[in-house]
Coordinates of C-alpha atoms in Angstrom, one line a residue:
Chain A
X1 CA 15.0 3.0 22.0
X2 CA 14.3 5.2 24.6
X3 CA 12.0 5.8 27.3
X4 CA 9.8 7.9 28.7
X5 CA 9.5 8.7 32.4
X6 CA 6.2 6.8 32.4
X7 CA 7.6 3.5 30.4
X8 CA 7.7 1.6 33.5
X9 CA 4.0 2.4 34.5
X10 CA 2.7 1.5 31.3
X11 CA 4.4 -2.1 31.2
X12 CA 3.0 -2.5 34.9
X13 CA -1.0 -1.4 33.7
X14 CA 0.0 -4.4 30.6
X15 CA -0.1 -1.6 27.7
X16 CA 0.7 -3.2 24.6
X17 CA 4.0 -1.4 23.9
X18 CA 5.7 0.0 20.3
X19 CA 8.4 1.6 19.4
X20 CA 7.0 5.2 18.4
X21 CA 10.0 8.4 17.0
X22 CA 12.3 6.2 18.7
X23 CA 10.4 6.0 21.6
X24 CA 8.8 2.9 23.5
X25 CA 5.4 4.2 24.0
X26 CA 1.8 2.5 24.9
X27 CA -0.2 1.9 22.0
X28 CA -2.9 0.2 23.3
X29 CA -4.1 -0.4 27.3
X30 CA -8.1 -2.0 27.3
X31 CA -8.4 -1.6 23.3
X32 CA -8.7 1.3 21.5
X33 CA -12.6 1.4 21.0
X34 CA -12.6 1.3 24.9
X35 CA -10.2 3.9 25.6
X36 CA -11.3 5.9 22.6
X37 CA -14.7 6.0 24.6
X38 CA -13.2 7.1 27.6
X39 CA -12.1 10.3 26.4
X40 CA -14.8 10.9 24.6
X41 CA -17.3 10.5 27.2
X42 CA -15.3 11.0 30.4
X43 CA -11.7 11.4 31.2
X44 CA -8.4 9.3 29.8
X45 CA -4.5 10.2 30.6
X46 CA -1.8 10.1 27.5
X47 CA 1.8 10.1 28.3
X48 CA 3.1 12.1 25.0
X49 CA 6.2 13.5 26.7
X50 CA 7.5 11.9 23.4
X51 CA 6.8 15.0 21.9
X52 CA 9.9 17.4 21.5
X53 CA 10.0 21.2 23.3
X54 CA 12.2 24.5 22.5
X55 CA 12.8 27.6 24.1
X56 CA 13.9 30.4 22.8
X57 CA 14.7 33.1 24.5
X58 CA 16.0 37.2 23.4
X59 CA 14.9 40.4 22.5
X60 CA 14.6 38.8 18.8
X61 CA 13.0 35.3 19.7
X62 CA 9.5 36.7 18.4
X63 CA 11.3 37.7 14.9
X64 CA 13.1 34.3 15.1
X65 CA 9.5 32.7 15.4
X66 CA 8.1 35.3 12.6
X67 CA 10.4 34.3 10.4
X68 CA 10.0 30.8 10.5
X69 CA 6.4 30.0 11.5
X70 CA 3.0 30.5 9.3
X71 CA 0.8 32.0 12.0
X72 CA 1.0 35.5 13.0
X73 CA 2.8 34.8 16.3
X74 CA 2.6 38.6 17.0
X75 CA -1.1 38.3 18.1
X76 CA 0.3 35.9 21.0
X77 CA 0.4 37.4 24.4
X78 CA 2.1 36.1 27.6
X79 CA -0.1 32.7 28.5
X80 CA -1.9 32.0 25.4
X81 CA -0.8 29.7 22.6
X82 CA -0.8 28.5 18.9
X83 CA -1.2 26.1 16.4
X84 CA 0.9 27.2 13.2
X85 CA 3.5 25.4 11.0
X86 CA 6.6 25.7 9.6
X87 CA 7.1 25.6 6.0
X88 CA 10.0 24.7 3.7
X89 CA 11.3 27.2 1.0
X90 CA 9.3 24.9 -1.9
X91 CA 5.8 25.8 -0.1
X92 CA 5.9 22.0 1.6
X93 CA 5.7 21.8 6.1
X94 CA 8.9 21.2 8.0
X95 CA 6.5 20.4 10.9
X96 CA 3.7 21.8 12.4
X97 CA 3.5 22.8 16.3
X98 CA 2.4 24.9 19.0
X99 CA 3.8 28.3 19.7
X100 CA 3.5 29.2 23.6
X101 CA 4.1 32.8 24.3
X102 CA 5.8 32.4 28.0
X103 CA 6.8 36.0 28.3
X104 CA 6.1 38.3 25.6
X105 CA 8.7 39.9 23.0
X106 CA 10.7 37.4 25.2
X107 CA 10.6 34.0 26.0
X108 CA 8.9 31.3 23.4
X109 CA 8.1 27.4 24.0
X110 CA 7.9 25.7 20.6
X111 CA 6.0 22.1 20.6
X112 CA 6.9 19.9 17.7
X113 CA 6.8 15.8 16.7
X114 CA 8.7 13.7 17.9
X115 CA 10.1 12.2 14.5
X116 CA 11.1 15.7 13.8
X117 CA 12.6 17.2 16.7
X118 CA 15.9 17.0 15.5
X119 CA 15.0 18.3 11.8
X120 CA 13.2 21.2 13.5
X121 CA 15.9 22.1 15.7
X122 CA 18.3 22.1 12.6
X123 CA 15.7 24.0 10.5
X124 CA 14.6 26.7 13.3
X125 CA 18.9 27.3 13.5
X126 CA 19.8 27.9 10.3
X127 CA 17.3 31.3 10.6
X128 CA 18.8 32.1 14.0
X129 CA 21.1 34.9 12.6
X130 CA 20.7 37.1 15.3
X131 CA 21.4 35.4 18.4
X132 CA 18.3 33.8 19.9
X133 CA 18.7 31.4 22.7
X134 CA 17.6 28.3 21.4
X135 CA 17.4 25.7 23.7
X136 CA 16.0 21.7 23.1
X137 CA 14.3 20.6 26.6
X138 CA 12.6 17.9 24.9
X139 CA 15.0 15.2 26.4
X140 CA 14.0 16.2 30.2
X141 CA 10.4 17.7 29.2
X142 CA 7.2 15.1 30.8
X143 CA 4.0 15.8 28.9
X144 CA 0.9 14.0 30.3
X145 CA -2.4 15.1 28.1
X146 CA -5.2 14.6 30.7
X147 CA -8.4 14.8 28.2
X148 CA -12.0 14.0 28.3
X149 CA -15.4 16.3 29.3
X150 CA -14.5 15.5 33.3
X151 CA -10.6 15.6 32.6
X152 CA -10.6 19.4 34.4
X153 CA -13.5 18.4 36.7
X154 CA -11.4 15.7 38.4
X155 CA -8.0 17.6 38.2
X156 CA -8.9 20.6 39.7
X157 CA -8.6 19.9 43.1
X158 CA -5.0 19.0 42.2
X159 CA -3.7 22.8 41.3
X160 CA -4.8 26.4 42.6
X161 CA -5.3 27.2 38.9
X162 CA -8.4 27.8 37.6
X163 CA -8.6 24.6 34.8
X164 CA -12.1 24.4 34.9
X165 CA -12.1 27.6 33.3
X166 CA -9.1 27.9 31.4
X167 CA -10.1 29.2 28.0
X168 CA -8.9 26.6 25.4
X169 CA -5.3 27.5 23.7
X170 CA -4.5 29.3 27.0
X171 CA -1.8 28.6 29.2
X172 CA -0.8 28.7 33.0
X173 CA 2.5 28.1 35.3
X174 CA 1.7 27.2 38.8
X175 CA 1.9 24.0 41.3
X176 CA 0.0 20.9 40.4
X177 CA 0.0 18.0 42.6
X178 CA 2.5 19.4 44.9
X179 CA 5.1 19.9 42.3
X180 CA 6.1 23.8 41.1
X181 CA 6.2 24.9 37.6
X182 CA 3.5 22.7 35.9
X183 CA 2.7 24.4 32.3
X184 CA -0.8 23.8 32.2
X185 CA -2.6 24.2 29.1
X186 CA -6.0 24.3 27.7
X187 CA -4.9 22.0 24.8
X188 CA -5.3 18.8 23.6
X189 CA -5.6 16.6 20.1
X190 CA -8.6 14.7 20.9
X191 CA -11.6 17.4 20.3
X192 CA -12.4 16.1 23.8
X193 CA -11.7 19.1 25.9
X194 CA -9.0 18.7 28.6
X195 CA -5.6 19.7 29.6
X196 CA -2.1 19.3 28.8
X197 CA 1.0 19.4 31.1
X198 CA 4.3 20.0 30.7
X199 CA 6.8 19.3 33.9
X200 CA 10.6 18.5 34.0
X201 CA 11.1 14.8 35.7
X202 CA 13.6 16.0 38.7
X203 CA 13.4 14.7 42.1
X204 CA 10.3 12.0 41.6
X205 CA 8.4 14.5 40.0
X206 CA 7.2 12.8 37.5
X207 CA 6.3 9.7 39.6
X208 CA 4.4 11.9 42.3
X209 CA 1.7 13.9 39.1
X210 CA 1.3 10.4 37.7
X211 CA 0.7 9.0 41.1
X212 CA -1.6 11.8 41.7
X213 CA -3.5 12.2 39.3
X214 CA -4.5 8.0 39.3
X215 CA -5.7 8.1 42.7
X216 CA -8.0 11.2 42.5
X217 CA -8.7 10.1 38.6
X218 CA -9.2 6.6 38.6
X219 CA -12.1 6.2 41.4
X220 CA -14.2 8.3 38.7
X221 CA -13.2 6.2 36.1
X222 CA -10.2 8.4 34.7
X223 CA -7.7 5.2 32.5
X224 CA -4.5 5.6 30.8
X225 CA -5.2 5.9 26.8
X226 CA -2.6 4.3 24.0
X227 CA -1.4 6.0 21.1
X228 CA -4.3 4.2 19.0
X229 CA -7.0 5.8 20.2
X230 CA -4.9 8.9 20.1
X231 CA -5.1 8.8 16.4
X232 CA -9.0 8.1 16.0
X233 CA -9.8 10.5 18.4
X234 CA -8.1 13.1 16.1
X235 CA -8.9 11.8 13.0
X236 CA -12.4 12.0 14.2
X237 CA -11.9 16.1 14.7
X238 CA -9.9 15.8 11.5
X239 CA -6.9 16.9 13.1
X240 CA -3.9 16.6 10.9
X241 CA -1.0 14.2 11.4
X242 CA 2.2 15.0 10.3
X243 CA 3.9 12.5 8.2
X244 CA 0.4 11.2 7.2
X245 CA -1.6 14.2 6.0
X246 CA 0.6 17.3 6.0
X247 CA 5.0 16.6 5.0
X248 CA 7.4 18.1 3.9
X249 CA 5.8 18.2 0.0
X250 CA 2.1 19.4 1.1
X251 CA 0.7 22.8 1.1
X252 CA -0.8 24.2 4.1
X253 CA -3.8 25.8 2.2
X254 CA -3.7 22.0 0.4
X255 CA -4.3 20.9 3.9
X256 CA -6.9 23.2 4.5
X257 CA -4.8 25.0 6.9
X258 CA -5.2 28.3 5.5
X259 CA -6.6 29.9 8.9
X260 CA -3.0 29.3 10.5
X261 CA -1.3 30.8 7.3
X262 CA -1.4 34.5 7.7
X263 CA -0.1 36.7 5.0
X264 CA 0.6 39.9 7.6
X265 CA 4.1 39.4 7.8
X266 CA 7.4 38.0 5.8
X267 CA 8.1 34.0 6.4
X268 CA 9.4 30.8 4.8
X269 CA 7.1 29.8 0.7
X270 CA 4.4 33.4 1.8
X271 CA 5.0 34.2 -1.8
X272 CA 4.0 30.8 -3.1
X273 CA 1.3 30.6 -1.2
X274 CA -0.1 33.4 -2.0
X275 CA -0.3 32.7 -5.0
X276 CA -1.9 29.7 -4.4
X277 CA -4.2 31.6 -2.4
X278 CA -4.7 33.8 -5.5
X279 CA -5.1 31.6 -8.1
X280 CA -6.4 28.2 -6.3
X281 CA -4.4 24.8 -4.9
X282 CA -4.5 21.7 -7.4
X283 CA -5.8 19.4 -4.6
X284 CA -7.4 19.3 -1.6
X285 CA -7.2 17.7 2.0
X286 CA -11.0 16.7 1.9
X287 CA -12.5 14.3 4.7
X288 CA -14.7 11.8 3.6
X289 CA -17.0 8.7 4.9
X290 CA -17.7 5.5 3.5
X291 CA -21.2 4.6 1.9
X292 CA -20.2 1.0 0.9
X293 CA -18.7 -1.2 3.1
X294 CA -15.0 -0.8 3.3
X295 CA -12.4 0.9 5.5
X296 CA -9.7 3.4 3.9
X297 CA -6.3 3.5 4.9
X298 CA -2.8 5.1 4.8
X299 CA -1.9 5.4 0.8
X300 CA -5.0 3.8 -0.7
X301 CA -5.9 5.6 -3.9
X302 CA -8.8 7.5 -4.9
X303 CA -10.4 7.3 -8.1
X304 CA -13.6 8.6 -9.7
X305 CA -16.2 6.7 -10.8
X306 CA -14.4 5.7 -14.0
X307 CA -11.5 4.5 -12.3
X308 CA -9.3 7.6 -13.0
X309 CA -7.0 8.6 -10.2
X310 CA -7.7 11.7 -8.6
X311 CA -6.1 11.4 -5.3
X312 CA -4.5 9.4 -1.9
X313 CA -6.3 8.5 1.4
X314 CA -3.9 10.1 3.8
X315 CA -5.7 8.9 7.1
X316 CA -8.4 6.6 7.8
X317 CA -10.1 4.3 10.4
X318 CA -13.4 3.1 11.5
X319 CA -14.4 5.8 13.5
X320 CA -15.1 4.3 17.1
X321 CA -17.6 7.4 18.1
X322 CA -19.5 7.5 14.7
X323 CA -19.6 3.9 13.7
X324 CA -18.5 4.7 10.5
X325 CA -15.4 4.4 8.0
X326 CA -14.1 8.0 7.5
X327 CA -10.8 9.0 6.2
X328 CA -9.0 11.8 4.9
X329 CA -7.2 12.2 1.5
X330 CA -5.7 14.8 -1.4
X331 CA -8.1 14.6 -4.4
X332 CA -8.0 17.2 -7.4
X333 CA -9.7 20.1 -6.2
X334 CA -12.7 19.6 -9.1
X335 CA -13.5 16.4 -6.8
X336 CA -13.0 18.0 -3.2
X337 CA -16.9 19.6 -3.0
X338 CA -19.3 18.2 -0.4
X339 CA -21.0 15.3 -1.2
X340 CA -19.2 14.3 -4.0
X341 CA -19.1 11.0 -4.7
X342 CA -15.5 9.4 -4.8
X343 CA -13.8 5.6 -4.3
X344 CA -11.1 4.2 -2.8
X345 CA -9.4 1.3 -3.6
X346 CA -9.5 -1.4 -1.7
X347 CA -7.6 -5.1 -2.3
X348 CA -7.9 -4.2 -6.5
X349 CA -12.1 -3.2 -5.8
X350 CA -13.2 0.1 -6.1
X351 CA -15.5 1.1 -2.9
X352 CA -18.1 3.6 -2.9
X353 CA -17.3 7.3 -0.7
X354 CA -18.6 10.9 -0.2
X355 CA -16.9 14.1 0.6
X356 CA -18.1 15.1 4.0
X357 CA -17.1 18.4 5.9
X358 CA -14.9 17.8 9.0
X359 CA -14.9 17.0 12.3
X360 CA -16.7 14.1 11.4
X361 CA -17.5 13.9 15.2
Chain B
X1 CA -4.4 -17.5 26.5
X2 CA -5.8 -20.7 25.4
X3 CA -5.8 -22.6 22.1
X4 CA -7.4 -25.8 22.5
X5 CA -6.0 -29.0 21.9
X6 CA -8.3 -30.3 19.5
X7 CA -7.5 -27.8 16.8
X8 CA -4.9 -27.5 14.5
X9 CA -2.8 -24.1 14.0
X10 CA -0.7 -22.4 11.4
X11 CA 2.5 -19.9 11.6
X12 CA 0.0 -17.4 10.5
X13 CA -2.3 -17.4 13.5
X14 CA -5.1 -19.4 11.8
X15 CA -6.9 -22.7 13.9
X16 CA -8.6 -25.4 11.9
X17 CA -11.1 -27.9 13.6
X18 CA -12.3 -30.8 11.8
X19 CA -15.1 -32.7 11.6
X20 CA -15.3 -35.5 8.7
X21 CA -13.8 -33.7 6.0
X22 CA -15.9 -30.2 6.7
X23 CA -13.4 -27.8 8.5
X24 CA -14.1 -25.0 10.6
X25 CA -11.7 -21.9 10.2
X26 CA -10.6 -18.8 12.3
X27 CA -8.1 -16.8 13.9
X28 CA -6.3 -17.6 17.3
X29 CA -6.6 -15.8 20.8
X30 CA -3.0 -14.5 20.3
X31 CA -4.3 -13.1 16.7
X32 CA -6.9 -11.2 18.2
X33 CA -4.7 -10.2 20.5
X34 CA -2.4 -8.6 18.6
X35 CA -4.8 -7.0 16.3
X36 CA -6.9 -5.4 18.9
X37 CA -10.5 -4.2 18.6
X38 CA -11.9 -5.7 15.3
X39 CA -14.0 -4.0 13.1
X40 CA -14.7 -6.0 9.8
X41 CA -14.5 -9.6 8.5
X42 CA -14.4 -9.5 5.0
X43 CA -14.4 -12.7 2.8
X44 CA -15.1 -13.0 -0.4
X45 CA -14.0 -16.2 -1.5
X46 CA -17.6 -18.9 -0.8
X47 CA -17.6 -21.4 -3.7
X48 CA -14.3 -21.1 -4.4
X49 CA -11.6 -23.6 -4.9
X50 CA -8.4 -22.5 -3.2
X51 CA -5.1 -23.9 -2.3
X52 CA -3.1 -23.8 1.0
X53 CA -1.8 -20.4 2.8
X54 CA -4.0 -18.5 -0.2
X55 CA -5.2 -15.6 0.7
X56 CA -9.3 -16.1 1.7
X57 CA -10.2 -13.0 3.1
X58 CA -9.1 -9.8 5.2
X59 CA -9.6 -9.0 9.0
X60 CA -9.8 -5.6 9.9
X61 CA -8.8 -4.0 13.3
X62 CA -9.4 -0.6 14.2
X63 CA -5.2 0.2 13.3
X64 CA -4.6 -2.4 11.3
X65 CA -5.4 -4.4 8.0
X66 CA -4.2 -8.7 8.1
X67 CA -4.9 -10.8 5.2
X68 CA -6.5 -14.5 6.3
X69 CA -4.8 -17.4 5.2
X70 CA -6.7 -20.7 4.1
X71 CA -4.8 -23.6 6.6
X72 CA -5.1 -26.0 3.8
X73 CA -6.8 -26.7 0.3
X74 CA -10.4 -26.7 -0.2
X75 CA -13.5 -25.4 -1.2
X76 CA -15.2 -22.7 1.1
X77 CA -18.4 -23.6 2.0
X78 CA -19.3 -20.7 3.8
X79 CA -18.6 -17.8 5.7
X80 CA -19.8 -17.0 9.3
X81 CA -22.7 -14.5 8.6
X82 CA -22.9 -13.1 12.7
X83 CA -19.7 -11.1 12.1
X84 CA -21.3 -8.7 9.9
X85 CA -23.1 -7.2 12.0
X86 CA -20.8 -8.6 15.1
X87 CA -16.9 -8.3 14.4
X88 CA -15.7 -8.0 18.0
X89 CA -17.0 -11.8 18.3
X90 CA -13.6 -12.6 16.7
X91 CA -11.8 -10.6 19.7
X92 CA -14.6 -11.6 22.7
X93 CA -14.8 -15.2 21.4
X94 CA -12.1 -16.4 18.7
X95 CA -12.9 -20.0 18.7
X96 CA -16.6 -20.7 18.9
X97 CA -18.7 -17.5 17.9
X98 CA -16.1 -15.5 15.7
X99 CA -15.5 -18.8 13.5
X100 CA -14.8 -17.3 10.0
X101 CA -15.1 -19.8 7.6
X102 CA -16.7 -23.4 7.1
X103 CA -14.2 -25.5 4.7
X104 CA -14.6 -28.5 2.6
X105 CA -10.8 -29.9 2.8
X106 CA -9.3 -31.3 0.3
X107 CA -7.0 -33.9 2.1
X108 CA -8.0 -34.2 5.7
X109 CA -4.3 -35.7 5.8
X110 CA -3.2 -31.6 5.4
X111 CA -4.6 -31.1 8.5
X112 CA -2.7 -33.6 10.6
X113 CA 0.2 -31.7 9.2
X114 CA -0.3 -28.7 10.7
X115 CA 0.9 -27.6 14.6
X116 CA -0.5 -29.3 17.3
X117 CA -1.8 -26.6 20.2
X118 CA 1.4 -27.3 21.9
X119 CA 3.5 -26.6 18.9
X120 CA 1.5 -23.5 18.2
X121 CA 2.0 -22.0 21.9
X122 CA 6.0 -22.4 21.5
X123 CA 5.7 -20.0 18.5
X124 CA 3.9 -17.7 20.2
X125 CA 5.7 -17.3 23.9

């Protein structure tokens, strides 16, 4: 199992610890409905430097990223990012990521999952016919996810850059804390609003942000957030999770990512999915909240009201925020319309559910 | 973390407190614990016969779902009505106010023969 730069500081605040994509990460510091409520209406800190990072670099690292990403990654220009996929060749998702357009025409950071970083990197090469410099920083990458409504408010006076203004799925290189060439980013998987850094751990580096940023952030009640409340936060925005609600066998218009799919250019399944933009997908990623008692989870089934199957709960949770049960799940797309009235199974009982847009937040 | 030395305890995180041949039933401090933030009780088994380490009921966390096990044989008596609208009384107070179930035991000689606290604390350090 390995470990993160910030392992030690998470044993020493008494996280509850788990082995996460090989990883030893926090899962839980306070509790999740108290750290989930610290985002939400302040600030929390995530270390996710779990998460893997490429560059790729060349006169053809755009093409490279064309060729093998859903989004239009043409429309990116230097310091602004995106959220896009990457599809097999039977119309399933390889991953989804973030596509950071460091220099244009030029140099590329790629964010992917941790469980897939090597599957990624294996993917991404077997395109790379024409010499793009690929390289895998993940190993020496820190990425600490400050996020909350007063995450920028208390880091600004720790960086020149303008964070309380950063527009959100923008980017910025500069000094932060003291250190030099801190990616800072106007992104985040919370819906909260916040930042996200990305700094390699030479010299103490790491140490010093994370030291930093606790003794300007914690006076103003800034804590340290587990992956727990990392996944209700984002299943509260309905923010997909790979390996729970998109793989390697779901479509991204299933998913209801058709807004990252864009048909302007030649990539990985476009002609299967356009026709399944032409002629409709079989099921749907709906969101949906429960009106009995009950609370959906991970591969519970759906059925209709006369106990035909019609689906799979992909996500769920009792949302800390809403205080309600909400969940997300594929269900034939004649079932996927608002308000429809749908159940999940629950220990061999079927429990009473709606079809509700999403963010549920 | 403290389990008290009147009660009994199972390898499955339940304590049992006797009084008579009544039983008192719920989850341990090192349960709750592990679970983390608690967000529905459910039982559905009142008025029914069951046998030992049958399932009784389900705790919910906010991550995680854990089936309850009855300690011993009985009939359930009742179930503890404040944790339907209070859950987190399991986590904030496992052994008085987040008591889950009231028991009518069988063989209060089942009980002896469970762990004694000190028993139960060297399975869980």
């Amino acid at each position: 199992m390995k470990n993160t730069a910030f392992t030690e500081k998470h044993i020493a605040l008494g996280a509850k610890m788990a082995e996460f994509a090989g990883y030893n990460m926090p899962i839980s510091y306070s509790g999740i409905n108290d750290e989930h409520a610290t985002v939400r209406n302040n600030a929390g800190i995530f270390d996710v430097s779990h998460m893997g990072e490429f560059i790729l670099k060349g006169e053809n690292a755009l093409d490279l990223i064309q060729r093998v990403t859903s989004n239009d990654a043409s429309k990116l220009t230097a310091g602004k990012a995106q959220y896009s996929c990457l599809p097999n060749n039977d119309g399933g998702i390889v991953d989804d990521l973030l596509v950071y357009c460091v220099e244009e025409n030029k140099v590329y950071m790629l964010v992917v999952n941790a469980s897939n970083i090597e599957k990624d990197w294996n993917w991404i090469s077997t395109f790379n016919s024409k010499n793009v410099e690929m390289h895998n920083i993940s190993d020496k990458t820190c990425l600490l996810a400050i996020q909350g409504p007063n995450a920028t408010k208390i880091l600004q006076p720790l960086t020149d850059i303008d964070i309380l203004n950063m527009k959100y799925y923008t980017f910025a290189k500069g000094k932060f804390a003291g250190v030099d060439n801190v990616l800072i980013s106007a992104t985040g998987y919370t819906g909260a609003g916040g930042i996200e850094i990305y700094f390699e751990d030479k010299n103490g580096d790491a140490e010093k942000i994370w030291n930093a940023i606790f003794e300007i952030g914690a006076p103003q009640g800034l804590k340290p957030i587990g992956l727990g409340a990392r996944d209700t936060l984002r299943l509260e925005m309905g923010f997909c999770l790979y390996g729970n609600d998109i793989n390697d066998t779901t479509s991204p218009l299933e998913a209801g990512l058709g807004w990252i799919t864009k048909f302007t250019k030649d990539f990985t399944s476009k002609n299967i999915f356009e026709k399944q933009k032409a002629e409709g997908v079989k099921r749907k990623l709906v969101g949906f909240e429960m009106i009995d008692r009950g609370i959906p989870r991970h591969d519970y089934l759906i059925k209709d009201a006369a106990g035909n199957l019609i689906g799979k709960v992909t996500s769920g949770t009792q949302a800390p925020s809403l205080n309600k049960a909400v969940g997300l799940g594929y269900v034939a797309t004649e079932h996927a319309s608002l308000d429809n009235e749908i159940f999940i199974e629950i220990r061999n009982s079927l429990v009473k559910a709606k079809v509700v847009k999403f963010p549920f937040a | 973390m403290n389990f008290p030395s009147n009660f009994r305890y199972t390898k499955d995180h339940e304590w049992i407190s006797l009084d008579g041949n009544i039983a008192t039933v719920g989850i341990t401090d090192f349960a709750q614990s592990e679970l983390g933030d608690i967000v529905y009780v459910e039982i559905d088994s009142v008025g029914k016969t069951l046998a030992a380490e049958t399932v009784f009921g389900t705790v919910e966390a906010v991550k995680t779902v854990s089936d309850l096990f009855l300690p011993v044989a009985g009939k359930i008596l009742e179930f503890n009505a404040a944790l339907e609208k209070q859950p987190e009384l399991v986590n904030n107070d496992p052994y008085v106010g987040g008591w889950m179930i009231k028991l009518e035991v069988a063989d209060v000689k089942d009980v002896e023969a469970l762990l004694d606290a000190a028993a139960y604390q060297n399975l869980v350090h």
